[in-house]
mmCIF file of C-alpha atoms in Angstrom:
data_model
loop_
_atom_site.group_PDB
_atom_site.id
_atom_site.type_symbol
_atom_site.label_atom_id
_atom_site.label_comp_id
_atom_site.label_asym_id
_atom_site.label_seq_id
_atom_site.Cartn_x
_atom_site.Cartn_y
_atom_site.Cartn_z
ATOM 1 C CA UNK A 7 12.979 10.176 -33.083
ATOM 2 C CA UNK A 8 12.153 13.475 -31.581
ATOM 3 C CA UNK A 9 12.803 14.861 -28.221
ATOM 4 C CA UNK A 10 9.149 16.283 -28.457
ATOM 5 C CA UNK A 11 7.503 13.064 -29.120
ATOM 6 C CA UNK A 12 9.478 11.802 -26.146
ATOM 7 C CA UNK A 13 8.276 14.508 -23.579
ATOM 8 C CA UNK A 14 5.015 13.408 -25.021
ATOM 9 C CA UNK A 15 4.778 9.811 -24.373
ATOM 10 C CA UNK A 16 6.351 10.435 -20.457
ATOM 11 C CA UNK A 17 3.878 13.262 -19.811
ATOM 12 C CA UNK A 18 1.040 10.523 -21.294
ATOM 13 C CA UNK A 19 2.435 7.827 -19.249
ATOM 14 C CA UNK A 20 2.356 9.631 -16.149
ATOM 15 C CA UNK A 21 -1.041 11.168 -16.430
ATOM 16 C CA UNK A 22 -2.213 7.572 -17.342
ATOM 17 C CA UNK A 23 -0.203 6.247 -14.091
ATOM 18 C CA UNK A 24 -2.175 8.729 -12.181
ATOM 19 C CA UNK A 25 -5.704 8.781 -13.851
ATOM 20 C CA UNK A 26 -5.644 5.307 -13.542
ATOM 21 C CA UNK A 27 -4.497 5.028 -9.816
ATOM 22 C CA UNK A 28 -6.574 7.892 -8.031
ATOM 23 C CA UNK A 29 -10.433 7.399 -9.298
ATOM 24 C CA UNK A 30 -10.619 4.139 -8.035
ATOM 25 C CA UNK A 31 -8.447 4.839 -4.545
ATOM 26 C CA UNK A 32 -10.080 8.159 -3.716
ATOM 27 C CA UNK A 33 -14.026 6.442 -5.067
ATOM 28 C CA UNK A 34 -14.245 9.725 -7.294
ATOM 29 C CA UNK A 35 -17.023 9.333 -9.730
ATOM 30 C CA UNK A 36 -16.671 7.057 -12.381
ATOM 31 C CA UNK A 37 -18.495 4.790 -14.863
ATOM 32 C CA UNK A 38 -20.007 2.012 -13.601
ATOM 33 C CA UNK A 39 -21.533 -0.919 -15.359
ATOM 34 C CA UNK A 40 -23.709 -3.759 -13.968
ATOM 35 C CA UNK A 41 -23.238 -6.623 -16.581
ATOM 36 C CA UNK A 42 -26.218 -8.110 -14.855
ATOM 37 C CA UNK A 43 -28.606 -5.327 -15.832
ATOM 38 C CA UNK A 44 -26.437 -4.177 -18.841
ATOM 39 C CA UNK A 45 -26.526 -1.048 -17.674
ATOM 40 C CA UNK A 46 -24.524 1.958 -17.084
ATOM 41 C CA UNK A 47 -24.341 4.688 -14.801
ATOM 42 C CA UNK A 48 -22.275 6.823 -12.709
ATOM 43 C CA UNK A 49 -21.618 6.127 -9.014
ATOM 44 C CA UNK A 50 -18.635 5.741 -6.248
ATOM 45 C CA UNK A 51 -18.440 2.540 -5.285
ATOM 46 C CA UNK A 52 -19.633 -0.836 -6.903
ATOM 47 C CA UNK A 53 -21.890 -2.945 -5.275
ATOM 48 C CA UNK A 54 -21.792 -7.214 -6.496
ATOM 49 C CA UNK A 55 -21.026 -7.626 -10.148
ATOM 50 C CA UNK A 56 -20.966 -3.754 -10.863
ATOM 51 C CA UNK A 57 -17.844 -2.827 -12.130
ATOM 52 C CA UNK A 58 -15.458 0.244 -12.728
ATOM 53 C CA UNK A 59 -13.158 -0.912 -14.749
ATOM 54 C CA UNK A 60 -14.135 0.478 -17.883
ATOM 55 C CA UNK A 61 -14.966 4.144 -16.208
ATOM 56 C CA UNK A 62 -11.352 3.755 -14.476
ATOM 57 C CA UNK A 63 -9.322 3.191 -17.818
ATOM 58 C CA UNK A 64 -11.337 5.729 -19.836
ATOM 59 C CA UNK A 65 -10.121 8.408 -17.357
ATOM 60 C CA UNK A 66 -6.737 7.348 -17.512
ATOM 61 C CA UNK A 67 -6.788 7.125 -21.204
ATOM 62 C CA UNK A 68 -8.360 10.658 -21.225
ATOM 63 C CA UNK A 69 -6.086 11.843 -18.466
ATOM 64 C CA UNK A 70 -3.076 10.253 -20.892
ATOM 65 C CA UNK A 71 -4.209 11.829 -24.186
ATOM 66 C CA UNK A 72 -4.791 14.481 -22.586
ATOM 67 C CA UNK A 73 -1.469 15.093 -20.841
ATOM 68 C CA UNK A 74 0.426 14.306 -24.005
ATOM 69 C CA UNK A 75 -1.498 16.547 -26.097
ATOM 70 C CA UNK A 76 -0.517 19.080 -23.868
ATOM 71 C CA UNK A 77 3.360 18.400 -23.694
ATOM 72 C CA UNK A 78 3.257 17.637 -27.291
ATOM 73 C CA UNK A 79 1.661 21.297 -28.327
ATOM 74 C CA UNK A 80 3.583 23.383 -25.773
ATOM 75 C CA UNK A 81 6.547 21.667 -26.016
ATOM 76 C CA UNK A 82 8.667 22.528 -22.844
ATOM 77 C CA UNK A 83 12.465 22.024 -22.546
ATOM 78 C CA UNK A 84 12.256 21.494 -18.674
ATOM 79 C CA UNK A 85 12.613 19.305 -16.738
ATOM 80 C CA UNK A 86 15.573 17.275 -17.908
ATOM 81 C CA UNK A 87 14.541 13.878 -19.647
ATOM 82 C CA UNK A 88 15.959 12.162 -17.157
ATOM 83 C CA UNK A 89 13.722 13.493 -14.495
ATOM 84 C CA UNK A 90 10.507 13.301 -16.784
ATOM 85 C CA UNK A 91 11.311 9.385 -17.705
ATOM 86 C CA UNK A 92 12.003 8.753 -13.607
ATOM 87 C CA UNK A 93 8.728 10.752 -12.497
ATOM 88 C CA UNK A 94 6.552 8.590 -15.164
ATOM 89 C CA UNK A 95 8.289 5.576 -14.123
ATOM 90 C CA UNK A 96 8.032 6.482 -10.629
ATOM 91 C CA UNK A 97 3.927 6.717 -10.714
ATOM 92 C CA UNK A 98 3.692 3.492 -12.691
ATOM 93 C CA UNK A 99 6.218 1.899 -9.966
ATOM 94 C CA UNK A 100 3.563 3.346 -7.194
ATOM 95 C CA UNK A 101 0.943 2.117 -9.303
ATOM 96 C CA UNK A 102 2.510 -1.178 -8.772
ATOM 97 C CA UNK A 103 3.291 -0.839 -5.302
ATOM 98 C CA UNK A 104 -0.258 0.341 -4.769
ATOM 99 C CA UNK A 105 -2.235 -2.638 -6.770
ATOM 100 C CA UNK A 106 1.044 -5.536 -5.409
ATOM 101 C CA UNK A 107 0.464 -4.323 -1.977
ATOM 102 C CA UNK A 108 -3.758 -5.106 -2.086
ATOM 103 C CA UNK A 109 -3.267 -8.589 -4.061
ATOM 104 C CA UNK A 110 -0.007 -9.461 -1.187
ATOM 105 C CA UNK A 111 -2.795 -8.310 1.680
ATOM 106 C CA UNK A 112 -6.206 -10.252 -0.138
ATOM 107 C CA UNK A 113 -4.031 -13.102 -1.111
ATOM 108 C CA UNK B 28 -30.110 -13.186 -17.364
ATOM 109 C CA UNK B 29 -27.956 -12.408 -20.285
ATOM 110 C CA UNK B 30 -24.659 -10.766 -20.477
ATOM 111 C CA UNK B 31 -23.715 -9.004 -22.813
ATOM 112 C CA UNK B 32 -21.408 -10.608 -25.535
ATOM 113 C CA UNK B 33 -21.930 -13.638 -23.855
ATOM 114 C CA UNK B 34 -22.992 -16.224 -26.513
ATOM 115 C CA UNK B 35 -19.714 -15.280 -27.950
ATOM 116 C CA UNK B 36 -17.676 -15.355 -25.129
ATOM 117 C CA UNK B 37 -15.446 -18.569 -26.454
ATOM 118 C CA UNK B 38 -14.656 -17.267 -29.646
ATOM 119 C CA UNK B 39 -13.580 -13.830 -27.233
ATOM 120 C CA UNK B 40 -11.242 -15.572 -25.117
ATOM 121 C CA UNK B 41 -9.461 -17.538 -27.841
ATOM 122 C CA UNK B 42 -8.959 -14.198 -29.799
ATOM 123 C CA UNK B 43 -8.261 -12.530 -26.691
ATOM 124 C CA UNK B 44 -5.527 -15.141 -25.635
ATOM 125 C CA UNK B 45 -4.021 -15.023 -29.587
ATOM 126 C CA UNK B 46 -3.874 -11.765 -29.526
ATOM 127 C CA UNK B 47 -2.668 -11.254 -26.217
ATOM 128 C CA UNK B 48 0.675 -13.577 -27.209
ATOM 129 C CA UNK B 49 1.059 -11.629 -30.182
ATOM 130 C CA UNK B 50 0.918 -8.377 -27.641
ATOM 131 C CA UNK B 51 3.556 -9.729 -25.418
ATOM 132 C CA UNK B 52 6.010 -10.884 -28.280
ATOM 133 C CA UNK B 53 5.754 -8.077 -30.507
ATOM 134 C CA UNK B 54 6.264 -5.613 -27.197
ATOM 135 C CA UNK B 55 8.942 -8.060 -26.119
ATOM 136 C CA UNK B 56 11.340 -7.606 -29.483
ATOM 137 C CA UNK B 57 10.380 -3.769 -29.338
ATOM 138 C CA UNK B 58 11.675 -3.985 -25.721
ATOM 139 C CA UNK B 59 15.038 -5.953 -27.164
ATOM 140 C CA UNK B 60 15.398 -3.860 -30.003
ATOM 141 C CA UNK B 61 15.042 -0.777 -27.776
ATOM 142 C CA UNK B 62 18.086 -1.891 -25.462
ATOM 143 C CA UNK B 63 19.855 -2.791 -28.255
ATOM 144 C CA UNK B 64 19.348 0.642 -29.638
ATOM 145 C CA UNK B 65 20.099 2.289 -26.134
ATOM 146 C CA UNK B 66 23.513 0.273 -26.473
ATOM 147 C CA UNK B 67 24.464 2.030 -29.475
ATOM 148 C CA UNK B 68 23.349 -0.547 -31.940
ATOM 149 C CA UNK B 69 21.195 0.789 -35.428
ATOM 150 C CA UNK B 70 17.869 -0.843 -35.044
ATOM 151 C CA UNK B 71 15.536 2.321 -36.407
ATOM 152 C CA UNK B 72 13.861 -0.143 -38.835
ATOM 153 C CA UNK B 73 13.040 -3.018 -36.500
ATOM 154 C CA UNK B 74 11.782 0.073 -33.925
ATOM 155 C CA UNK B 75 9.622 1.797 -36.648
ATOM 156 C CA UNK B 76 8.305 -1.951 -37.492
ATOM 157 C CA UNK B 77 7.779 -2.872 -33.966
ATOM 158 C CA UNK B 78 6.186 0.669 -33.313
ATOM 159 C CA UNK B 79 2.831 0.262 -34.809
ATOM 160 C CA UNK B 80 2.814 -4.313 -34.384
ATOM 161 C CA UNK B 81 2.880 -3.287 -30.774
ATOM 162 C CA UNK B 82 0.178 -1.117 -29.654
ATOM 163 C CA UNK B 83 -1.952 -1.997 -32.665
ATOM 164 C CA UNK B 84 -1.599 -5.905 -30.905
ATOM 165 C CA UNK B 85 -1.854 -4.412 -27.297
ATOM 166 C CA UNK B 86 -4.808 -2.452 -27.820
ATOM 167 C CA UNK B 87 -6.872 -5.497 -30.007
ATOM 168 C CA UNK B 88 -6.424 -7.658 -27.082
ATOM 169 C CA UNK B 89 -7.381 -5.081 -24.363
ATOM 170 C CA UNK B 90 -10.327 -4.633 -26.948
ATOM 171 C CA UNK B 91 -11.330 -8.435 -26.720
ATOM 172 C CA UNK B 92 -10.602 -8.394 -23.053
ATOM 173 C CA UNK B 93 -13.412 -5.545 -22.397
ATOM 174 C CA UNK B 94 -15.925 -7.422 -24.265
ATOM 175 C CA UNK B 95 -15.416 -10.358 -22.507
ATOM 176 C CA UNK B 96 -14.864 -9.110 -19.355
ATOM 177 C CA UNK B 97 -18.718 -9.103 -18.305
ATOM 178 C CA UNK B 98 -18.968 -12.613 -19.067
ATOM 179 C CA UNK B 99 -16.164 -13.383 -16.736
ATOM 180 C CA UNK B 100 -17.150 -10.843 -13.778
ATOM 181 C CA UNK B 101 -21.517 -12.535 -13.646
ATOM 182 C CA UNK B 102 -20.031 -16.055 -15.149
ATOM 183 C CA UNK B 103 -16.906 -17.117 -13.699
ATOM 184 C CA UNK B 104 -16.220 -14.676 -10.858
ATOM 185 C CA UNK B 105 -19.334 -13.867 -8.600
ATOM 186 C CA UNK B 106 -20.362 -17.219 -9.875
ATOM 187 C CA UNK B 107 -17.600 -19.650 -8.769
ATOM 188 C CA UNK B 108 -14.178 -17.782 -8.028
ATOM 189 C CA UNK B 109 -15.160 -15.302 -5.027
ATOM 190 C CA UNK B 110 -16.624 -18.666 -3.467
ATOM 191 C CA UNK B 111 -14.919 -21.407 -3.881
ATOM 192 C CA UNK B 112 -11.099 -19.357 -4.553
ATOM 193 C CA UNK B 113 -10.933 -15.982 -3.601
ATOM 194 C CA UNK B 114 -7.457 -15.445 -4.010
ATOM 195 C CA UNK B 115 -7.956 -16.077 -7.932
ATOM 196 C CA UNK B 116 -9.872 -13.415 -8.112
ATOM 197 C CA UNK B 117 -7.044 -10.936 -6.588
ATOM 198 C CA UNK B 118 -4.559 -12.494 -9.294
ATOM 199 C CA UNK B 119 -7.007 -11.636 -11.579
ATOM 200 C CA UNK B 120 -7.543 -8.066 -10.690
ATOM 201 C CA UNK B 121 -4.116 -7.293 -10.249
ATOM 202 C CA UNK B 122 -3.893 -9.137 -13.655
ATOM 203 C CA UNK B 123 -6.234 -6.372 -15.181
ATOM 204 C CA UNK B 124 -4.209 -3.526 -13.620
ATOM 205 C CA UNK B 125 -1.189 -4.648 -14.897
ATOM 206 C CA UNK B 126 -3.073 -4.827 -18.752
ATOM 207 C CA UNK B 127 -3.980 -1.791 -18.257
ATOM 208 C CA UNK B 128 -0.242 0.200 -17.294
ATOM 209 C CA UNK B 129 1.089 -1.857 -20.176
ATOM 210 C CA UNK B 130 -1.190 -0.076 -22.651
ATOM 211 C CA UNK B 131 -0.558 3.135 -21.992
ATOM 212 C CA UNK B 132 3.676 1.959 -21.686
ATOM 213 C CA UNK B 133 3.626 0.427 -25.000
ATOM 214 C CA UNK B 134 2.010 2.914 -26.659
ATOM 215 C CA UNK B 135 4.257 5.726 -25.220
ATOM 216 C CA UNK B 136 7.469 3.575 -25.728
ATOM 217 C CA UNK B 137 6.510 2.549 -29.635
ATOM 218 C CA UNK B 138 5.520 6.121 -30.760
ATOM 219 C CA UNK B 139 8.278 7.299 -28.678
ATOM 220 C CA UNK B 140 10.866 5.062 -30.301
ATOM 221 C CA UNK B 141 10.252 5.396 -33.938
ATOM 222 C CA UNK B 142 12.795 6.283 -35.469
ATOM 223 C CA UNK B 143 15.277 5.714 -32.929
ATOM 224 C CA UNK B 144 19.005 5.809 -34.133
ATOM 225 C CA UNK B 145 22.725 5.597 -32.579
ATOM 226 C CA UNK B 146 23.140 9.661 -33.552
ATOM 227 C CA UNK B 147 20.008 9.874 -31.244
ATOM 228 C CA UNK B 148 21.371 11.477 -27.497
ATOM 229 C CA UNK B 149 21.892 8.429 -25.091
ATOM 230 C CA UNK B 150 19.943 10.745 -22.818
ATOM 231 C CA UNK B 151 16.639 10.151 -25.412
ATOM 232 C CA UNK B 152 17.705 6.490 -25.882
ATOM 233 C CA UNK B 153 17.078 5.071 -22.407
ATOM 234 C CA UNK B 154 13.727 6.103 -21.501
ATOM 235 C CA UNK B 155 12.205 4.740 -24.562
ATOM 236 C CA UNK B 156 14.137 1.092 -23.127
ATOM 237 C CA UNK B 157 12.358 1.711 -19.763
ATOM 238 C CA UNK B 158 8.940 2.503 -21.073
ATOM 239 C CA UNK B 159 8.935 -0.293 -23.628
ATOM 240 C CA UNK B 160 10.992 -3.303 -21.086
ATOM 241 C CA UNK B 161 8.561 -2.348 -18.259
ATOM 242 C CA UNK B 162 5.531 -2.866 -20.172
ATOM 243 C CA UNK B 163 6.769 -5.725 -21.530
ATOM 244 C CA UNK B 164 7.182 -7.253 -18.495
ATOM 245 C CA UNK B 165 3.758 -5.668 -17.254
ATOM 246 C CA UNK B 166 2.007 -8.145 -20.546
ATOM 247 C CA UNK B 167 4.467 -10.564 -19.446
ATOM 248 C CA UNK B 168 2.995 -11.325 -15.984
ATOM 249 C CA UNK B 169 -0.476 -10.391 -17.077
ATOM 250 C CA UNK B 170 -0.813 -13.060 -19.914
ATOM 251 C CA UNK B 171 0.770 -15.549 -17.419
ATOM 252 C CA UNK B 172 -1.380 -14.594 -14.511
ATOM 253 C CA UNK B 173 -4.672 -14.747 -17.264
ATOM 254 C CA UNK B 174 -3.354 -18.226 -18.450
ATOM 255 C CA UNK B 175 -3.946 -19.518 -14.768
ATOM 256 C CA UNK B 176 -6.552 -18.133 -14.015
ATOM 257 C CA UNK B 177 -8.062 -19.883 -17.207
ATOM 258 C CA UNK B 178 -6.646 -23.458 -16.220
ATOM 259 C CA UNK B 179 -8.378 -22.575 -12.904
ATOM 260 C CA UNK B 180 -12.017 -21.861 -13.761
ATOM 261 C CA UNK B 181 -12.297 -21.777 -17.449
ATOM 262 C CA UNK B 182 -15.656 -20.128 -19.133
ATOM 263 C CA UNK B 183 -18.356 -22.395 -18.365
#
């Protein structure tokens, strides 16, 4: 294994962690779909069976690729690994918090 | 009114469901043979294995999941759920969340992991173990949480 493809996967993870969290919290634009109408468009904030599902994950998986793309072509030596693996695990922990705290609060 | 994918949605949810189970053991022994690695043991060729049954399994169910998923959101949730239990439908949301963190953990952990040996620096060994026992654990709760809400409302 490679300290590069390492760097890689946390910077992924992270971006993912955050492109998946913020869309959807901040109602940025996204995709939206009404399965109803099967049809797609882009908008802030669903109305009935709309959903955003699909437009949240593909930014995250863009934001991911993206981010580990990045790490994996630049390849930096800072920070330490064991700051990069506890800031990605740290957003997917707040991701948790975030999505634990609304189920605890609807449930 | 017809959704999408919908006259299929049955065969969906059983491939979704086998497929999911075959997500959450494969990511499970990556997850073991990770710690095991992190612990100084050689497990590079149960890694490398586990590194492409993994996210190849993750990412077919997630697949099967998305198609089905507008069946579930006209059929089973604005239909019967948000009624009649609307604390099913928060399990299942926070069930899709969690899905979704897993797939971008597994991924990361398996093509993170390959090749993964004791001569590796403990200080490269541990995150892969974090990445890969958090998003099994993330599959974990997700194919438990989808397995009730199933037995609750199933597809009509």
């Amino acid at each position: 294994m490679s300290e590069r493809a390492l760097r890689s996967a946390l910077a992924g993870v992270a971006a993912f962690a955050v492109g998946y969290l913020l869309p959807g919290t901040l109602q940025l634009p996204s995709l939206l779909y009404d399965p109803a109408a099967r049809l797609a468009f882009v908008g802030r904030v669903p109305s009935g069976v709309v959903m955003r599902y699909y437009g949240d994950l593909l930014i995250a998986c863009a934001a991911g690729l993206a981010a580990a793309a990045a790490v994996w072509k630049l390849q930096p030596r800072q920070p330490p690994l064991a700051i990069a693996a506890g800031s990605a695990l740290s957003l997917v922990a707040l991701d948790l918090a975030f999505y634990l705290s609304r189920l605890l609060v609807g449930v | 009114m017809t959704v999408i994918f919908e006259g299929a949605a049955r065969a969906l949810l059983i491939a979704h469901a086998v497929l999911g189970f075959t997500a959450v053991f494969a990511s499970t022994h990556h997850a073991a043979h990770a710690v095991l690695a992190t612990l100084g043991s050689r497990q590079t060729r149960a890694l490398d294995r586990f590194a492409w049954i993994a996210p190849l399994a993750v990412v077919a169910q997630a697949l099967f999941g998305l198609a089905l998923y507008p069946t579930y959101r006209v059929r089973v949730r604005a239909a019967v759920l948000e009624r009649s239990a609307p604390a099913v439908v928060q399990w299942f949301d926070f069930k899709e969340h969690l899905a979704a963190l897993s797939l971008a953990l597994v991924i990361g952990a398996a093509l993170a992991g390959r090749g993964m040996a004791p001569e590796t620096p403990r200080d490269q060994r541990w995150p892969v173990a974090a990445l890969s026992c958090t998003g099994a654990a993330f599959l974990w709760a997700a194919a438990l949480i989808g397995l009730y809400v199933t037995a609750r409302q199933p597809l009509p």
